[in-house]
mmCIF file with all atom_site columns, C-alpha atoms in Angstrom:
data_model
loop_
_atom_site.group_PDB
_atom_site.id
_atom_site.type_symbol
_atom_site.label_atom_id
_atom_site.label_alt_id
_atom_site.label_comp_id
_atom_site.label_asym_id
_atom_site.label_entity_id
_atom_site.label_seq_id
_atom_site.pdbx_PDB_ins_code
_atom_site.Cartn_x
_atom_site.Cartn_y
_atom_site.Cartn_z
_atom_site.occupancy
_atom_site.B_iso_or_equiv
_atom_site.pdbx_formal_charge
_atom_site.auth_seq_id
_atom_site.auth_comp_id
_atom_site.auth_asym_id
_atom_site.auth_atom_id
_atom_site.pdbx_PDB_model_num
ATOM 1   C CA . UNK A 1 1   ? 0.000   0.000  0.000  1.00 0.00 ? 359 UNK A CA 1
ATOM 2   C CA . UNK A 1 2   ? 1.543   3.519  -0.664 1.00 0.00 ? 360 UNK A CA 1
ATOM 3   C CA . UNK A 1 3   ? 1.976   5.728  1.902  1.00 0.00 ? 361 UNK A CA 1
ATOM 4   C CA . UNK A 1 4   ? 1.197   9.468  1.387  1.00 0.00 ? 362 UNK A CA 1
ATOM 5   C CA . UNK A 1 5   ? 0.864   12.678 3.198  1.00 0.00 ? 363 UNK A CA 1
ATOM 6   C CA . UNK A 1 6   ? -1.909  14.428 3.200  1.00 0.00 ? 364 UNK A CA 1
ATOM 7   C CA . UNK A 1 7   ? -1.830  18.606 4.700  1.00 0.00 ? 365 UNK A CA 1
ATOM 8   C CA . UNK A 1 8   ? -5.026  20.173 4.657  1.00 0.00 ? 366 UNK A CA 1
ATOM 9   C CA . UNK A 1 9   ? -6.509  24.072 5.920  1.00 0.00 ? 367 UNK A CA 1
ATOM 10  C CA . UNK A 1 10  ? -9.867  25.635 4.845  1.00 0.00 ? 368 UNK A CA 1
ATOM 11  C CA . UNK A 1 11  ? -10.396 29.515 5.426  1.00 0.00 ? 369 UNK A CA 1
ATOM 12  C CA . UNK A 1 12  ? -13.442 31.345 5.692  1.00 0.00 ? 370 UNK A CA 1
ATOM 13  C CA . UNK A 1 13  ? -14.287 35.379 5.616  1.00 0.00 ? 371 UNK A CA 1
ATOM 14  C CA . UNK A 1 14  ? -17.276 35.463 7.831  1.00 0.00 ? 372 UNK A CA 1
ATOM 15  C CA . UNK A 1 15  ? -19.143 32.473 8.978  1.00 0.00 ? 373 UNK A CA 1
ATOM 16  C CA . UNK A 1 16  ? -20.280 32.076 6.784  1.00 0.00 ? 374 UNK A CA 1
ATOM 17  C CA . UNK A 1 17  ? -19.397 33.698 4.272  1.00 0.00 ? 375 UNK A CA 1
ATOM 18  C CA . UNK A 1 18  ? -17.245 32.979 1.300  1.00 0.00 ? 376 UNK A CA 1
ATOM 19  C CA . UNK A 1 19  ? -14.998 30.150 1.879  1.00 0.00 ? 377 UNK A CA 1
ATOM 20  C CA . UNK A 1 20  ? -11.732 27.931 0.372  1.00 0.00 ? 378 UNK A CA 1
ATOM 21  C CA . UNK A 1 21  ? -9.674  24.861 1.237  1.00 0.00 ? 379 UNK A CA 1
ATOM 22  C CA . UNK A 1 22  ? -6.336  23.893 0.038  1.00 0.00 ? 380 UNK A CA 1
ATOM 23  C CA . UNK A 1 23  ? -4.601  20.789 0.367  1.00 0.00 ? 381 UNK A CA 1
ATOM 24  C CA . UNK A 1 24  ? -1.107  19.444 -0.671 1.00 0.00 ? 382 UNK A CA 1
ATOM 25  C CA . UNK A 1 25  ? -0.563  15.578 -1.738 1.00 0.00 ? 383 UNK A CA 1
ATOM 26  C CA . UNK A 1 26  ? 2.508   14.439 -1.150 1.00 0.00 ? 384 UNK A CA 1
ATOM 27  C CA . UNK A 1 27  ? 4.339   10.823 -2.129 1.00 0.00 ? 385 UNK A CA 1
ATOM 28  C CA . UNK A 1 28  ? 7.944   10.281 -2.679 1.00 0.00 ? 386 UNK A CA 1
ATOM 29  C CA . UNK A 1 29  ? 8.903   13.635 -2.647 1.00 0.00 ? 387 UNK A CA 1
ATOM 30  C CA . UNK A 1 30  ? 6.681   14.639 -5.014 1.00 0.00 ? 388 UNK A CA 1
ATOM 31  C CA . UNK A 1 31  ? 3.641   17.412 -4.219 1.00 0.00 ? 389 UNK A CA 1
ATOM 32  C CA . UNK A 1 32  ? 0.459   18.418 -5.666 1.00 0.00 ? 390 UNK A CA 1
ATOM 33  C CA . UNK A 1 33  ? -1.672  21.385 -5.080 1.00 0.00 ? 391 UNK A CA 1
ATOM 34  C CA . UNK A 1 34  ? -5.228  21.422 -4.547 1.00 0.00 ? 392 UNK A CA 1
ATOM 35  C CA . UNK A 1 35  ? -7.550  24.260 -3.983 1.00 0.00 ? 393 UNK A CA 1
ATOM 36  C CA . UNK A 1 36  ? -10.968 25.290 -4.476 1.00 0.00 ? 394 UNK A CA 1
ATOM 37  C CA . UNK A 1 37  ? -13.928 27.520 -2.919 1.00 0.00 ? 395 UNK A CA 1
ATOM 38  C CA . UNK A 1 38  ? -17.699 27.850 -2.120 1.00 0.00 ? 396 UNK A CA 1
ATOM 39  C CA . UNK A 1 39  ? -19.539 31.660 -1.720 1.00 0.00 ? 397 UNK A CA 1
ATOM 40  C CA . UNK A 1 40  ? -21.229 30.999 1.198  1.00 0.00 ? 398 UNK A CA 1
ATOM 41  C CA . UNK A 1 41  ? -19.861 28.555 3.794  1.00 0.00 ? 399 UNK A CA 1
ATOM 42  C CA . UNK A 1 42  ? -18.626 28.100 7.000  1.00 0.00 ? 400 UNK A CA 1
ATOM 43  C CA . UNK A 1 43  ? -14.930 27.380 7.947  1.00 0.00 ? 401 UNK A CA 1
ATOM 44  C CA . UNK A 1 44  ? -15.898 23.645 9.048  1.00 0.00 ? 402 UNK A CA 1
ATOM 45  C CA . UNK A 1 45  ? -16.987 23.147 5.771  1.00 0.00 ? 403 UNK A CA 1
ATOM 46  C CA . UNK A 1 46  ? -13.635 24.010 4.276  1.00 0.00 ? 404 UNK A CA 1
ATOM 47  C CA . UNK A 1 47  ? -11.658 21.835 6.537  1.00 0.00 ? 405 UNK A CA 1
ATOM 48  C CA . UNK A 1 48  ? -13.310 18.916 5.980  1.00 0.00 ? 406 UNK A CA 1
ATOM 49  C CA . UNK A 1 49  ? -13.274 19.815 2.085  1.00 0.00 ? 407 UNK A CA 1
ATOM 50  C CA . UNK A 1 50  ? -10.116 20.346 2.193  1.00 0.00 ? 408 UNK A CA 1
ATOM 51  C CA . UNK A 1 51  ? -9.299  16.588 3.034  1.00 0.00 ? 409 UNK A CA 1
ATOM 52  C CA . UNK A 1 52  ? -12.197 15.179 0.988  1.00 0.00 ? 410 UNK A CA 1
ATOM 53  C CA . UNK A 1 53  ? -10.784 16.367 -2.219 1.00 0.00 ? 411 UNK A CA 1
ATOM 54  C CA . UNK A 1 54  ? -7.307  15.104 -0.955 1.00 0.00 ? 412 UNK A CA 1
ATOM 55  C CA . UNK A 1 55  ? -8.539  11.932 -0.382 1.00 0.00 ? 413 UNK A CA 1
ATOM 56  C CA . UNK A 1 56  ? -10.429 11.509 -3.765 1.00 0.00 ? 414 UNK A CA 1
ATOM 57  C CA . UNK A 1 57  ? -7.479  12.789 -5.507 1.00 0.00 ? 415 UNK A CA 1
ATOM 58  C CA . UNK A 1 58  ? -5.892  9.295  -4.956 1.00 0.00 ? 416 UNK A CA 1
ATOM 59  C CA . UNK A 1 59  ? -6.200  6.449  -7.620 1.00 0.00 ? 417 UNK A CA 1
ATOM 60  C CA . UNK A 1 60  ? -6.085  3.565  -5.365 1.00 0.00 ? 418 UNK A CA 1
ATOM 61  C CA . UNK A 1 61  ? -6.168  2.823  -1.938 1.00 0.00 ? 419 UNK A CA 1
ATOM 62  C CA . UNK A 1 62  ? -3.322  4.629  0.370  1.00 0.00 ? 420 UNK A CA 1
ATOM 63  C CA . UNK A 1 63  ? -1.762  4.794  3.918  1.00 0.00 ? 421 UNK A CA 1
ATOM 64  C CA . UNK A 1 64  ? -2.688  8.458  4.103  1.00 0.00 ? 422 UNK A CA 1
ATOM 65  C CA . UNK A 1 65  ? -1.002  10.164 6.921  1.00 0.00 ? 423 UNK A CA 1
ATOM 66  C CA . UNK A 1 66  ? -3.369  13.428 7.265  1.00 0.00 ? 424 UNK A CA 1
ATOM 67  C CA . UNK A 1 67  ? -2.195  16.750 9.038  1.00 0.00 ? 425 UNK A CA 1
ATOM 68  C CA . UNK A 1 68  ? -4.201  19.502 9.891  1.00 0.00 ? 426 UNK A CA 1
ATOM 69  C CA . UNK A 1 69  ? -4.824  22.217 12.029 1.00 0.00 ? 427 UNK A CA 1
ATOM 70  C CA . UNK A 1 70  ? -8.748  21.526 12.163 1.00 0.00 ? 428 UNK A CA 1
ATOM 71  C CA . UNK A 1 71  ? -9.462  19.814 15.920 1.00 0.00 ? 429 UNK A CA 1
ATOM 72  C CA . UNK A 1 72  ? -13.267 19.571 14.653 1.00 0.00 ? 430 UNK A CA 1
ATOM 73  C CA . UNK A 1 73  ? -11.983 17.246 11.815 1.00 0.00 ? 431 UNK A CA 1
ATOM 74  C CA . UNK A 1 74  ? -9.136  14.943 13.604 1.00 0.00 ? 432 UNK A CA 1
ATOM 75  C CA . UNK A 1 75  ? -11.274 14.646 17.056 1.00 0.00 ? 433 UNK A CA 1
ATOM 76  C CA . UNK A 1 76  ? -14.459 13.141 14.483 1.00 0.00 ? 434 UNK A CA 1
ATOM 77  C CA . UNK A 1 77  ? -12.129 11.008 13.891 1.00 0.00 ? 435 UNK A CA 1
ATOM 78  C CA . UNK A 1 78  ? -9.469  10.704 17.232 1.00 0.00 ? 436 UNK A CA 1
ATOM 79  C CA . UNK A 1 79  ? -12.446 10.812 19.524 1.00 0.00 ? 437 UNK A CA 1
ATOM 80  C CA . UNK A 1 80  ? -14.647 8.510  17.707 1.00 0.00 ? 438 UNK A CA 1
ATOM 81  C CA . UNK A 1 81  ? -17.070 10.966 17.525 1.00 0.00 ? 439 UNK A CA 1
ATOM 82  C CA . UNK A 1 82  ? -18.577 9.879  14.454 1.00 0.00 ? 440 UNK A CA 1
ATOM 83  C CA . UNK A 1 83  ? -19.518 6.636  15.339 1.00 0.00 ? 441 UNK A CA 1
ATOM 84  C CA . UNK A 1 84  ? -21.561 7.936  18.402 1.00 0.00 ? 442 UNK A CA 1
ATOM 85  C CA . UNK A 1 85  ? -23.019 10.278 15.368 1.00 0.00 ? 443 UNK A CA 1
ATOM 86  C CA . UNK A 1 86  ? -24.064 7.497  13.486 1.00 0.00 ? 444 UNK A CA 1
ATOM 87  C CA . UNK A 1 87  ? -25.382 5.459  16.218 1.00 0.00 ? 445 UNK A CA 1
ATOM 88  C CA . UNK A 1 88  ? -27.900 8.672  16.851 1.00 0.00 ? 446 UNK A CA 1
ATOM 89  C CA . UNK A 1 89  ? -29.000 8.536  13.748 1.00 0.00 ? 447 UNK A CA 1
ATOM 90  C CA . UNK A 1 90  ? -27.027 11.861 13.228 1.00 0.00 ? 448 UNK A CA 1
ATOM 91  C CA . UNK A 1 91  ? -27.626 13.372 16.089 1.00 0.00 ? 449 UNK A CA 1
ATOM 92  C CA . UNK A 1 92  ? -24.957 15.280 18.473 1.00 0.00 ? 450 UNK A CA 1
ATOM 93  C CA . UNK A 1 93  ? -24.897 14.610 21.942 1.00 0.00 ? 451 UNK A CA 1
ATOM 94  C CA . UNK A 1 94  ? -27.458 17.679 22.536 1.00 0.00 ? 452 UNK A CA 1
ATOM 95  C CA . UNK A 1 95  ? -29.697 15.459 20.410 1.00 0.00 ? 453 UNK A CA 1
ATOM 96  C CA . UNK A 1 96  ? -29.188 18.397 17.847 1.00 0.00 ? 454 UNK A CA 1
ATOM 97  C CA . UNK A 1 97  ? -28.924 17.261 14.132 1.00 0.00 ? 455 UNK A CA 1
ATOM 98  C CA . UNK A 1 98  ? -24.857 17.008 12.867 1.00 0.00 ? 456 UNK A CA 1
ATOM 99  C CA . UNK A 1 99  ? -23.611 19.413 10.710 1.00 0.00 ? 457 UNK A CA 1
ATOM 100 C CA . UNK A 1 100 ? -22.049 18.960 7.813  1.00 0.00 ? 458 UNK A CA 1
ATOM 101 C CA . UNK A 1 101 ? -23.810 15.690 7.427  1.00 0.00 ? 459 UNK A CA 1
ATOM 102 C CA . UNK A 1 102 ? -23.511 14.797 3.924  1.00 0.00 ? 460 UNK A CA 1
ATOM 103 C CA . UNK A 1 103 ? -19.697 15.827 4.023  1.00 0.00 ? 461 UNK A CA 1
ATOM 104 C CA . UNK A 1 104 ? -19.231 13.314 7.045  1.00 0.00 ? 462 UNK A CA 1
ATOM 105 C CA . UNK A 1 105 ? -20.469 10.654 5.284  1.00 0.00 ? 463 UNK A CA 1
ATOM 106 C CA . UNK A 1 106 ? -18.475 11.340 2.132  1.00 0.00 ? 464 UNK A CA 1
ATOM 107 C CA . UNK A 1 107 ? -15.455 11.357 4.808  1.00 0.00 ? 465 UNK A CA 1
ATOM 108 C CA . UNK A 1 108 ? -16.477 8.162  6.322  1.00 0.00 ? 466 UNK A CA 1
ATOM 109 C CA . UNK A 1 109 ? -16.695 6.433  3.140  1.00 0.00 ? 467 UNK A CA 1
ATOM 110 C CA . UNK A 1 110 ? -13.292 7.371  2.315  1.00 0.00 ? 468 UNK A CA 1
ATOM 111 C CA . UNK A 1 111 ? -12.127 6.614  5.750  1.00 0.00 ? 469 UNK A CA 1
ATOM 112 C CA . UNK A 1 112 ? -13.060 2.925  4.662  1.00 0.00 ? 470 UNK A CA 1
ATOM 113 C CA . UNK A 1 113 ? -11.010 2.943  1.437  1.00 0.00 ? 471 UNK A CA 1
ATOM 114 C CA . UNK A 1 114 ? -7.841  4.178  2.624  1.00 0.00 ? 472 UNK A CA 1
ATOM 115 C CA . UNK A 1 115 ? -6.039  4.016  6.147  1.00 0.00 ? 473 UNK A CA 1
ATOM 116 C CA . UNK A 1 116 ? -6.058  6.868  7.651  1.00 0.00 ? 474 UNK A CA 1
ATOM 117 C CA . UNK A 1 117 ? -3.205  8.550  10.187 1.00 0.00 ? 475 UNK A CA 1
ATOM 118 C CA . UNK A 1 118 ? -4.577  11.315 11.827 1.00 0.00 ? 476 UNK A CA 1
ATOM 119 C CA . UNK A 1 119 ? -2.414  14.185 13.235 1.00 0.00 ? 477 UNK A CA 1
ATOM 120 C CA . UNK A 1 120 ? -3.426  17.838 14.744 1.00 0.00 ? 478 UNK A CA 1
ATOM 121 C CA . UNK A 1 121 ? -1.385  20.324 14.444 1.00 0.00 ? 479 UNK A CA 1
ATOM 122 C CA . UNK A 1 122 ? -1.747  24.408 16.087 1.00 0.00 ? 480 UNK A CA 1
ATOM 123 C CA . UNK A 1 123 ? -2.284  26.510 13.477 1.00 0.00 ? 481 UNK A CA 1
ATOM 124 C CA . UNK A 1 124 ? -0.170  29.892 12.474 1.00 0.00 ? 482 UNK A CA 1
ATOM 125 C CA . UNK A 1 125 ? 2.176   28.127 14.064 1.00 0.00 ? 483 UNK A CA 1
ATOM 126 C CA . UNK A 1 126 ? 5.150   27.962 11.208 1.00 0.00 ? 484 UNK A CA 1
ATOM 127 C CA . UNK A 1 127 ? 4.366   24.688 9.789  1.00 0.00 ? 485 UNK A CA 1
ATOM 128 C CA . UNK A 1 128 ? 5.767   25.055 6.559  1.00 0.00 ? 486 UNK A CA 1
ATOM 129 C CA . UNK A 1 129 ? 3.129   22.886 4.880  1.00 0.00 ? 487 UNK A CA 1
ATOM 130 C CA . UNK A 1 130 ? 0.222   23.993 7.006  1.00 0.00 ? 488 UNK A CA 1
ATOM 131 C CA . UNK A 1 131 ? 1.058   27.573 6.250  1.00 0.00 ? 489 UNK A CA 1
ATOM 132 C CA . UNK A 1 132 ? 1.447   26.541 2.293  1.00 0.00 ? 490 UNK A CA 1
ATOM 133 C CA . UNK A 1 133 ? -2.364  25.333 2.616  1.00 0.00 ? 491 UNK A CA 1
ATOM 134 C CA . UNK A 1 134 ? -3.341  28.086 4.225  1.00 0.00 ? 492 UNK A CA 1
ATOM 135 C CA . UNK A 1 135 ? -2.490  30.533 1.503  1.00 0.00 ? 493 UNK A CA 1
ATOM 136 C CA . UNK A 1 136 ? -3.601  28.153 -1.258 1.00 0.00 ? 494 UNK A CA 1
ATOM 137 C CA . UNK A 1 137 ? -7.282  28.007 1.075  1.00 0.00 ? 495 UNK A CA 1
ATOM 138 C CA . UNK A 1 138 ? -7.164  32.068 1.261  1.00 0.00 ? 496 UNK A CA 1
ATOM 139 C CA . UNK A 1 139 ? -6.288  32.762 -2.197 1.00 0.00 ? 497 UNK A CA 1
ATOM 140 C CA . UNK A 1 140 ? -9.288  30.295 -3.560 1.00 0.00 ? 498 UNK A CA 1
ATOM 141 C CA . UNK A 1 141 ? -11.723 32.001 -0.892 1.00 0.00 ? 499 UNK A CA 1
ATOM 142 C CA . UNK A 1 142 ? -10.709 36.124 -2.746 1.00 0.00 ? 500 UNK A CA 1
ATOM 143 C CA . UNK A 1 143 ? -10.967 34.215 -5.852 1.00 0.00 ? 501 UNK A CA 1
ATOM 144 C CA . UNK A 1 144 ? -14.694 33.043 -5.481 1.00 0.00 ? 502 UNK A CA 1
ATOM 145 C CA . UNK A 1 145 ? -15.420 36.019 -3.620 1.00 0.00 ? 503 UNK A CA 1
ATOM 146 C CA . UNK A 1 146 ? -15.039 38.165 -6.633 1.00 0.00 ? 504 UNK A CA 1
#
């Protein structure tokens, strides 16, 4: 199975408001670039785009080791959050519905085709690839604000 990185950020003006994620791929040295945007969205939308597209990106299944600054996304997953979710018929503990719903399940489906590594890190905190994502999120939220 290959093993590649995966470095995600999403970015939102207002929330929400118009919105981007960017993501960088990265196996054997070698990096791609993804970005895109919505016009009205929040920034948990982003994040979890952010690694969605990453993930679909891939041809076949991967080791994907994913970092990101997003605590909502890695404790779904860290905390087994989404399992509880799923038991409640999509319900958070406050018996409120979850948000983001459809994008969860898109996640969790993917989360059963690869293997997924999951790592937090503290954002605007120098990460060289975190800050790369960052910009790449910004400059597709100006774009689609436009």
């Amino acid at each position: 199975m290959k093993e590649v990185e995966l470095f995600s950020d999403g970015a939102c003006s207002g929330n929400p408001g118009p919105g981007g994620w960017g993501s960088i791929l990265r196996f054997k040295g070698i990096e791609k670039e993804l970005s895109g945007g919505e016009k009205e969205t929040t920034n948990n939308r982003m994040e979890l785009l952010a690694v969605i597209n990453g993930l679909e990106s891939l041809k076949e299944p991967c080791k994907v080791t994913i970092t990101t600054d997003s605590k909502y996304v890695c404790d779904a997953f860290l905390k087994d959050w989404l399992s509880t979710w799923e038991k409640n018929g999509w319900k958070t503990a406050g018996k409120k519905p979850v948000k983001n719903k459809e994008l969860w399940e898109k996640l969790l489906e993917l989360s059963h085709k690869h293997e997924l590594l999951w790592t937090w890190i503290k954002g605007h905190a120098g990460h060289p690839e975190n800050e790369r994502c960052d910009k790449l999120a910004v400059e597709a939220r100006k774009k689609i604000a436009q």
